Coordinates of C-alpha atoms and ligand atoms in Angstrom, one line a residue:
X1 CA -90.2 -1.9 -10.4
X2 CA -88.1 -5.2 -9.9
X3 CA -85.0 -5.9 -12.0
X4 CA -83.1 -9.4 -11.9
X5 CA -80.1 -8.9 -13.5
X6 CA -77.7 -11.7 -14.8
X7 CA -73.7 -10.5 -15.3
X8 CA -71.8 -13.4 -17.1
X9 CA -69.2 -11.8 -19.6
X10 CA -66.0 -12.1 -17.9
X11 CA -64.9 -14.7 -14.6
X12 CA -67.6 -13.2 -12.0
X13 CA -71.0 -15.4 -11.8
X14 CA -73.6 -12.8 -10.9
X15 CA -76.8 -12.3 -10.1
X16 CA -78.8 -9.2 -8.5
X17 CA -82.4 -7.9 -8.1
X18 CA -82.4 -4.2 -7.8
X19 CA -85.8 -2.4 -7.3
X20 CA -86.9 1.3 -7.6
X21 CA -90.7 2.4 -5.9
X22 CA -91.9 5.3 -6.9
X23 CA -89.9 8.2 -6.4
X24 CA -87.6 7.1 -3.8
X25 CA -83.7 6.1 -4.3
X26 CA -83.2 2.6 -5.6
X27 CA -82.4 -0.3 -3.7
X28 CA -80.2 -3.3 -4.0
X29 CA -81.9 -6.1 -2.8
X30 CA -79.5 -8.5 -3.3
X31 CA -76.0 -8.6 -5.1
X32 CA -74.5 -12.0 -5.3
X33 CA -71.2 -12.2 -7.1
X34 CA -69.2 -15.6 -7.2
X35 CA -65.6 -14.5 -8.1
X36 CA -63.5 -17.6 -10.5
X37 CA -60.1 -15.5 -9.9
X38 CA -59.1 -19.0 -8.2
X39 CA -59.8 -21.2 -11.1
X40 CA -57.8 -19.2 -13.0
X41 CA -54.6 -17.9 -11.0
X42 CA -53.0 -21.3 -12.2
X43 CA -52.8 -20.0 -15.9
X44 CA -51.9 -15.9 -14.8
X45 CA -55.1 -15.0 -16.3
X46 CA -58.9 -15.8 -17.5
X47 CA -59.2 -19.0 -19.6
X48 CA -62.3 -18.6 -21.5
X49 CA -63.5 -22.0 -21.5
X50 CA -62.7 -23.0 -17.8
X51 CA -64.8 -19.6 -17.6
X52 CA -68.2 -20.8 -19.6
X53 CA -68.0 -23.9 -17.5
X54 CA -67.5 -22.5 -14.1
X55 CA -71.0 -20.1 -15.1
X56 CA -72.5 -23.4 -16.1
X57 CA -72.0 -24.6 -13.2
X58 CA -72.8 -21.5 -10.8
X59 CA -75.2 -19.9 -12.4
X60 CA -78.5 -21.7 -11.0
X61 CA -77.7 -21.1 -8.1
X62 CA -76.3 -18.1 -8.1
X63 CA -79.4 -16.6 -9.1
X64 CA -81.9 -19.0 -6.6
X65 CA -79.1 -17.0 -3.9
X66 CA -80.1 -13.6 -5.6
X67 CA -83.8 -14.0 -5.4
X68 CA -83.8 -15.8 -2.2
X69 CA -81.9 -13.1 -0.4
X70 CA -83.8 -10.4 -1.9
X71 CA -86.8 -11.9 -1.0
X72 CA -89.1 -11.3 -4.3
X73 CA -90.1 -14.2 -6.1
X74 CA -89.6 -14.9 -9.8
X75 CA -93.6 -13.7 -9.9
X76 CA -92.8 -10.9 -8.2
X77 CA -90.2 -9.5 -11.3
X78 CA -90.7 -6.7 -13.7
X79 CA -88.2 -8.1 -16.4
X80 CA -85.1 -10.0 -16.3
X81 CA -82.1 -8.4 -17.7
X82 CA -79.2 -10.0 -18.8
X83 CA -75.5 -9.1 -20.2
X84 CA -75.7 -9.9 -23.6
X85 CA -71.9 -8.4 -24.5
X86 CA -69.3 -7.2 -25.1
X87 CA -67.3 -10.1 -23.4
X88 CA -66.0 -13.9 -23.5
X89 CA -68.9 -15.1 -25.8
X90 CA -69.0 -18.7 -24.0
X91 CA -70.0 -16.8 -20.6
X92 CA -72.6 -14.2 -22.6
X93 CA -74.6 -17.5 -24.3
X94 CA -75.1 -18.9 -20.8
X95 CA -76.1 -16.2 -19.3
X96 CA -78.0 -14.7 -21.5
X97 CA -79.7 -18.4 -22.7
X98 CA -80.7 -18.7 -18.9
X99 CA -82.0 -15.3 -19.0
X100 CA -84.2 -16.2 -22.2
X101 CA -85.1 -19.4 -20.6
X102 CA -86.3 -17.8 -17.0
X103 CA -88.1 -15.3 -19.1
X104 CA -90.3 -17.4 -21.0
X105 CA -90.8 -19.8 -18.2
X106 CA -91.8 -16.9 -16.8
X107 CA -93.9 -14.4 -19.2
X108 CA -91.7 -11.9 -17.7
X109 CA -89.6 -9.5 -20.1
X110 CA -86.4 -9.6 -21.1
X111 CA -83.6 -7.1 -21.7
X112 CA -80.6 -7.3 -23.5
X113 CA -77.7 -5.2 -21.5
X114 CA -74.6 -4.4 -22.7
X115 CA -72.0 -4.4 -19.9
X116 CA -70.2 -1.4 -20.6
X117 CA -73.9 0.6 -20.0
X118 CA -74.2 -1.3 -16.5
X119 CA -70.6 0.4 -15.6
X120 CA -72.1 3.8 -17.4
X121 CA -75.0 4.2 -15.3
X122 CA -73.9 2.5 -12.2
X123 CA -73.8 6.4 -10.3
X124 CA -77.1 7.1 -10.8
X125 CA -77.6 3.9 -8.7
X126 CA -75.5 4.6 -6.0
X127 CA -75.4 8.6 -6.3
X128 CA -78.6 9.6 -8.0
X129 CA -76.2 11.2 -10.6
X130 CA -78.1 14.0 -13.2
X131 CA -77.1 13.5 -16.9
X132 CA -74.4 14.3 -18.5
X133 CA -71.6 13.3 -16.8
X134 CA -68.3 12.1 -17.4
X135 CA -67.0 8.2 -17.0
X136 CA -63.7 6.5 -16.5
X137 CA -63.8 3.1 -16.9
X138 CA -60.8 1.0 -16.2
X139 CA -60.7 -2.4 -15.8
X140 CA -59.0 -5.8 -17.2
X141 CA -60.9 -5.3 -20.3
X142 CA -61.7 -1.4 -20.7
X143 CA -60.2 1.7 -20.4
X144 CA -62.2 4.2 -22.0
X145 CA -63.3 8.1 -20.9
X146 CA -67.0 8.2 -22.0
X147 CA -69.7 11.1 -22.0
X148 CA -72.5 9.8 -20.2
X149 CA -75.2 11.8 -22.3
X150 CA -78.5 9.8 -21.0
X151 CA -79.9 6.7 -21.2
X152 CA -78.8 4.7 -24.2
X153 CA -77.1 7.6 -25.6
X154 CA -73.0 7.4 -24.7
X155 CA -69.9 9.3 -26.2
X156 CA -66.8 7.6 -26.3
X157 CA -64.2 10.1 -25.9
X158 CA -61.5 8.0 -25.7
X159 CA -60.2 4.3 -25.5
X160 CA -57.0 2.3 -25.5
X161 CA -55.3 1.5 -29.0
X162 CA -53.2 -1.3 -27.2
X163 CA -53.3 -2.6 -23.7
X164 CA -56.3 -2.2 -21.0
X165 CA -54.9 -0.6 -17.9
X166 CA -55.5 -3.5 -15.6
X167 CA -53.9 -5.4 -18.5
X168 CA -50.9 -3.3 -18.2
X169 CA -50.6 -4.1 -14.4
X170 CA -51.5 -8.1 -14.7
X171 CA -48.7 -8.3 -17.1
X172 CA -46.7 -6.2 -15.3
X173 CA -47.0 -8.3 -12.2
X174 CA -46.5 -11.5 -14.5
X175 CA -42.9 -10.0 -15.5
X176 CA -42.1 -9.6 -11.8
X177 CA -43.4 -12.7 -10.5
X178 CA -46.2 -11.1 -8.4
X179 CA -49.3 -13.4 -8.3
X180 CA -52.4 -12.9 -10.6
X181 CA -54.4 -11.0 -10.0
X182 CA -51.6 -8.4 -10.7
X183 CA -53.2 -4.9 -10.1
X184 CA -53.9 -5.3 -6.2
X185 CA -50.4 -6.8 -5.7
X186 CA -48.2 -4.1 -8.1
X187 CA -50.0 -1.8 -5.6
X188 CA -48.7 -3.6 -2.4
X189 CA -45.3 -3.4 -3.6
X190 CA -45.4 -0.3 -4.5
X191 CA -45.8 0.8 -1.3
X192 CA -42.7 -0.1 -0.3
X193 CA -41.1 1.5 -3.4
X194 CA -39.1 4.8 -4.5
X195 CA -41.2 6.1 -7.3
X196 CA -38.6 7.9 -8.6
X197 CA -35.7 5.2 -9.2
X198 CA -36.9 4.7 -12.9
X199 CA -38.1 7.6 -15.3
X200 CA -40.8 5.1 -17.4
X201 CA -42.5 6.6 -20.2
X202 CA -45.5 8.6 -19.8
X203 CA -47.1 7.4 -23.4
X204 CA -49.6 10.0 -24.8
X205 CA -48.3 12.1 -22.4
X206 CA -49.4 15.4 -24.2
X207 CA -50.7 14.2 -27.5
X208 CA -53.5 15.7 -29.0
X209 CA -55.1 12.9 -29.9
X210 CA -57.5 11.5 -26.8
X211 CA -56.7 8.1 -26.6
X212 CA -54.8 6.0 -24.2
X213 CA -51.9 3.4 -25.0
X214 CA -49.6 1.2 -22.5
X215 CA -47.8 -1.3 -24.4
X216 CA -44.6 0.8 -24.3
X217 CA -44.8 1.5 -20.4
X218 CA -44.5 -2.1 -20.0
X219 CA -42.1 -3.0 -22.4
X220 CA -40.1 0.1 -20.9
X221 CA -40.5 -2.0 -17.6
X222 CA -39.8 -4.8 -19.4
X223 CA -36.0 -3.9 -20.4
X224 CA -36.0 -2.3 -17.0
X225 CA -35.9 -5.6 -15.1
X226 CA -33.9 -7.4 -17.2
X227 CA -31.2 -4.8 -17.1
X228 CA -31.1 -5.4 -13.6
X229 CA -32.0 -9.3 -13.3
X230 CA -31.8 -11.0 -10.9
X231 CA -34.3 -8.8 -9.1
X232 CA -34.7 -8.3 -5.4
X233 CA -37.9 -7.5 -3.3
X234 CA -36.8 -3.7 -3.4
X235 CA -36.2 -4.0 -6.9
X236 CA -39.4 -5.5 -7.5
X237 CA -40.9 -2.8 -5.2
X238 CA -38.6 0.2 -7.2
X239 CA -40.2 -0.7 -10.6
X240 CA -44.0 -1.3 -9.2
X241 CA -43.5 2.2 -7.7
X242 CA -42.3 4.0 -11.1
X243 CA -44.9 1.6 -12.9
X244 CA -48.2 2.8 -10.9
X245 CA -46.2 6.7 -10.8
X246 CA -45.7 6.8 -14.5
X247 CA -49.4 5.4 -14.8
X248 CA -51.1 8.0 -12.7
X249 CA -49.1 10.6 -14.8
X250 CA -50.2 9.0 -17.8
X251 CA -54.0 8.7 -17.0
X252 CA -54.4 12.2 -15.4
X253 CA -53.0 13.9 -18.5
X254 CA -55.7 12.2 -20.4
X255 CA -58.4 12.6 -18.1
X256 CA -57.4 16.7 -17.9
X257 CA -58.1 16.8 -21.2
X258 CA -61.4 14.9 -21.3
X259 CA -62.2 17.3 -18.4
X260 CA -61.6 20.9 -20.5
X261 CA -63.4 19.0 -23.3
X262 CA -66.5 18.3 -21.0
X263 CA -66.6 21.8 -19.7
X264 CA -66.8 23.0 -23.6
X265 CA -69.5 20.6 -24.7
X266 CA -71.4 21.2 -21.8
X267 CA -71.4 24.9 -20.4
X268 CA -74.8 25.1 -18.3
X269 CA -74.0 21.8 -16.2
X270 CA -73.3 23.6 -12.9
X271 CA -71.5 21.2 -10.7
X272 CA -70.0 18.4 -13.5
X273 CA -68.9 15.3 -12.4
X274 CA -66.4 12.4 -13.1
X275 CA -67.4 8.9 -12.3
X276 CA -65.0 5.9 -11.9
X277 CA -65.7 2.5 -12.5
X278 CA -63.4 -0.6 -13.3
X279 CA -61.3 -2.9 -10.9
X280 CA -58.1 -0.4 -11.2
X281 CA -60.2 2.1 -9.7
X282 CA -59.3 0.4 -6.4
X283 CA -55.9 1.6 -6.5
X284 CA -55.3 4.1 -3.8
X285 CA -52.5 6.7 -6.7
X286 CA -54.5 6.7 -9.1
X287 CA -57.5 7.8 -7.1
X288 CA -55.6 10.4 -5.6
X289 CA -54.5 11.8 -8.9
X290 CA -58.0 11.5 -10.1
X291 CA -58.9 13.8 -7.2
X292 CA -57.2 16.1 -7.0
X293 CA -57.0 16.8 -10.7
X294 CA -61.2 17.0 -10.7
X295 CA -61.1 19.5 -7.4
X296 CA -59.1 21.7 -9.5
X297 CA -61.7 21.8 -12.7
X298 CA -64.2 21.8 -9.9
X299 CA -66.1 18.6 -10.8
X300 CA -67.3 16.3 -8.2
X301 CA -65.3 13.0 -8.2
X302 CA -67.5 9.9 -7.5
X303 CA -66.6 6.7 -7.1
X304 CA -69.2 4.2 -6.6
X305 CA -68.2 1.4 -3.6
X306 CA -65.8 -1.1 -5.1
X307 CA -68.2 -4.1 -5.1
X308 CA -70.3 -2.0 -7.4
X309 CA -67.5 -0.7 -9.9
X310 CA -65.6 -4.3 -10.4
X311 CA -68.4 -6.7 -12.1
X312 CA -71.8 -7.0 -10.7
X313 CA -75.5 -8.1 -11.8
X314 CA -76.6 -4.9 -9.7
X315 CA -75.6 -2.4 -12.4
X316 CA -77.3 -4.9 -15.0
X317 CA -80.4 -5.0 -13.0
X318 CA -80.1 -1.4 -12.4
X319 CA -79.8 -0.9 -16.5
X320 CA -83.1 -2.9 -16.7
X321 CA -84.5 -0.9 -15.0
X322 CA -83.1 2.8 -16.1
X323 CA -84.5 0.9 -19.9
X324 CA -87.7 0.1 -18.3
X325 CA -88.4 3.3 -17.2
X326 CA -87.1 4.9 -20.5
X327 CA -89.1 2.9 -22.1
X328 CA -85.9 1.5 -24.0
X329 CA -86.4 -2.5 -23.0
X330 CA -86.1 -3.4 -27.0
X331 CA -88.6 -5.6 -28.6
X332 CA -87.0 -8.7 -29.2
X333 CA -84.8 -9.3 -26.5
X334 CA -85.3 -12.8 -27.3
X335 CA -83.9 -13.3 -30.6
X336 CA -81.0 -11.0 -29.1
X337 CA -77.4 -13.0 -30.0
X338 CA -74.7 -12.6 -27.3
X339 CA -72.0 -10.1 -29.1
X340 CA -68.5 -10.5 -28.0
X341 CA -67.4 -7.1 -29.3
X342 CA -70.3 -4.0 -28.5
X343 CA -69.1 -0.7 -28.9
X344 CA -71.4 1.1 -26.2
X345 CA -70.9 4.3 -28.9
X346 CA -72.1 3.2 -32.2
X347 CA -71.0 6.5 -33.7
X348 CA -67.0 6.7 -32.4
X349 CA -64.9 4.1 -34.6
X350 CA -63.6 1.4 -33.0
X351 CA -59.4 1.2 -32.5
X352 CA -57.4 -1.5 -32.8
X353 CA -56.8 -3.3 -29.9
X354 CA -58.2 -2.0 -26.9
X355 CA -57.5 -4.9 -24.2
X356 CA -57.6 -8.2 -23.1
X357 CA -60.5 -9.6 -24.9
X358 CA -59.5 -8.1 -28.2
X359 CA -61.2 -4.9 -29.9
X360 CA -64.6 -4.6 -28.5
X361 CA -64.9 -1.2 -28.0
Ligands
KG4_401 O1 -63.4 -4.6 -13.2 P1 -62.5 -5.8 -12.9 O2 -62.7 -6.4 -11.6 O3 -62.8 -6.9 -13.9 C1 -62.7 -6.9 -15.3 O4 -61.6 -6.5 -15.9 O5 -63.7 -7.2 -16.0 O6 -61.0 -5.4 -13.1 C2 -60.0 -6.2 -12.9 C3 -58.7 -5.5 -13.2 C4 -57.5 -6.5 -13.2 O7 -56.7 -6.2 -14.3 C5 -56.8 -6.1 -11.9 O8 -55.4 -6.3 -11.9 C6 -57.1 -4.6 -11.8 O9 -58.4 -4.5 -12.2 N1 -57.0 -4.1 -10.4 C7 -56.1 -3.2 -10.0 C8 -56.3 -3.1 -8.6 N2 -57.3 -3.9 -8.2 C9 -57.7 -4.5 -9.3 N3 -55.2 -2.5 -10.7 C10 -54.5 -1.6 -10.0 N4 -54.5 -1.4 -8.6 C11 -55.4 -2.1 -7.9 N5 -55.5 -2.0 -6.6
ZN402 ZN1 -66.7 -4.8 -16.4

């Protein structure tokens, strides 16, 4: 089986064919990912219709670059699957109305994939994960703890009712004058910092309801550095410190709980793991608390290589596929409308906010 798979929803171009023989492991044959963070560093974040262009104008040949590396021809393809949400809707039409467009040039099929499910099943590409297990997604747009049930069938357990985490560190580097994108850069002053300087608030620290919220931490570090303006490097480093310290604390508390919850609902899995995805999973404390907090419940932490957990057309290709084989691929992929907001859960109700791009999930 041979996947291309089209990722269009935020500011990476992407393209990827993935393919799976038999019963052996999968394989990424190619995974080409053009990166816009340039276009938009000017503005501090993603401009949604500098965005839609820059796909316009990449896309082609980004995916001639995917098949061409991969060496499979268009003929050569199973199906074509494409992000059709949630995300910027500008980027999902073009992606998604190239998608339709290849297909039908093609007589190949095409699959509809919503983005947060690429992220979802992403371990069983890279680790040959067993259902269920539990995610962490936490990226610019997401932050959400799901239960990975099987294919098509996804718990959300809990989500964000303000902020998305790499939100809160982009507009935490904003307030500091780091450079966009924030979340790499908060880290790299951090290093450098004493965690301890400022006691931010931990919010949801211990509440019984599962959900995630960072609107206060950043306007606690808000009134922080004003208090103290005109800031120096060590300042600068001080607060990033007590930020990405106060984050950690934050996150594991919430991920404990999801932990406990997963060991209730699911009493025979033997060895239960915890997946992370999302750009923020890059950062080096929160990984650590994530760690060590899932070798204490004794679940397996895995964390899929970084070019696979930040966007990619792999894990879209890769959710062809896993549809394919489920024989989920939908029947009219090609009256399917791009949709901006997508719950992955259709049962949990959405929250208000829950990131950058609005309330999608
Ligand atoms: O998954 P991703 O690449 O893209 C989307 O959001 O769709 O995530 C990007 C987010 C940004 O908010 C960025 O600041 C954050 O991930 N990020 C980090 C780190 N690297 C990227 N946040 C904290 N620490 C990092 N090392
Ligand atoms: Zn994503």
């Amino acid at each position: 089986m041979r996947v291309l798979g089209i990722e269009t929803s935020c500011d990476e171009t992407a393209a990827s064919v993935v393919a799976l023989d038999g019963g052996s492991a999968p394989e990424i044959l190619s995974n080409v990912v053009l990166s816009q963070i340039e276009e938009h560093a000017a503005f501090g974040g993603v401009v949604p219709e500098i965005a839609a262009r820059a796909h316009v104008e990449a896309l082609d040949g980004i995916i001639e670059a995917a098949l061409a590396d991969s060496d499979v021809s268009l003929d050569q393809v199973d199906a074509i699957a494409a992000t059709a949400g949630p995300g910027l809707v500008g980027g999902l039409i073009v992606g998604l109305m190239t998608a339709k467009a290849i297909a039908a040039a093609a007589n190949k099929p095409l699959i509809a994939v919503n983005h947060l499910e690429g992220h979802a099943l992403t371990a069983r590409l890279t680790d040959g994960l067993d259902f269920p297990y539990l995610l962490l997604l936490v990226s610019g747009g997401h932050t959400q703890i799901v239960a990975v049930r099987g294919v098509g069938d996804y718990q959300r357990w809990a989500t964000t009712i303000d902020d998305a985490l790499g939100e809160a560190f982009d507009k935490t580097a904003k307030m500091l004058g780091l450079p966009y994108p924030g979340g790499p850069n908060v880290e790299k002053a951090a290093a450098s910092g004493d965690a301890g300087r400022f006691a931010f608030p931990r919010p949801m620290k211990g509440s019984a309801q599962p959900d995630f919220s960072f609107s206060g931490l950043k306007t606690a570090v808000r009134q922080a550095a004003s208090a103290i303006a005109p800031l120096s490097d060590q300042d600068v480093a001080d607060i990033c410190a007590s930020f990405q310290a106060a984050v950690a604390d934050a996150l594991g508390d919430r991920v404990a709980r999801a932990l406990a919850r997963f060991r209730k609902e699911f009493p025979g899995k033997a060895k239960p793991a915890l997946v992370v995805a999302g750009g923020v999973a890059a950062n080096r404390t929160i990984k650590a608390t994530l760690e060590a907090l899932c070798s204490e419940a004794g679940f397996a932490f895995v964390a899929p290589p970084q070019k696979l957990c930040t966007d990619n057309a792999a894990m879209i290709a890769w959710a062809g596929i896993e549809r394919l084989r489920a024989g989920m691929a939908g029947e009219n992929a090609a009256d399917f409308a791009p949709r901006s907001r997508w719950p992955l859960d259709s049962v949990s109700a959405p929250l208000v906010g829950s990131g950058r791009r609005g309330a999608k999930a």
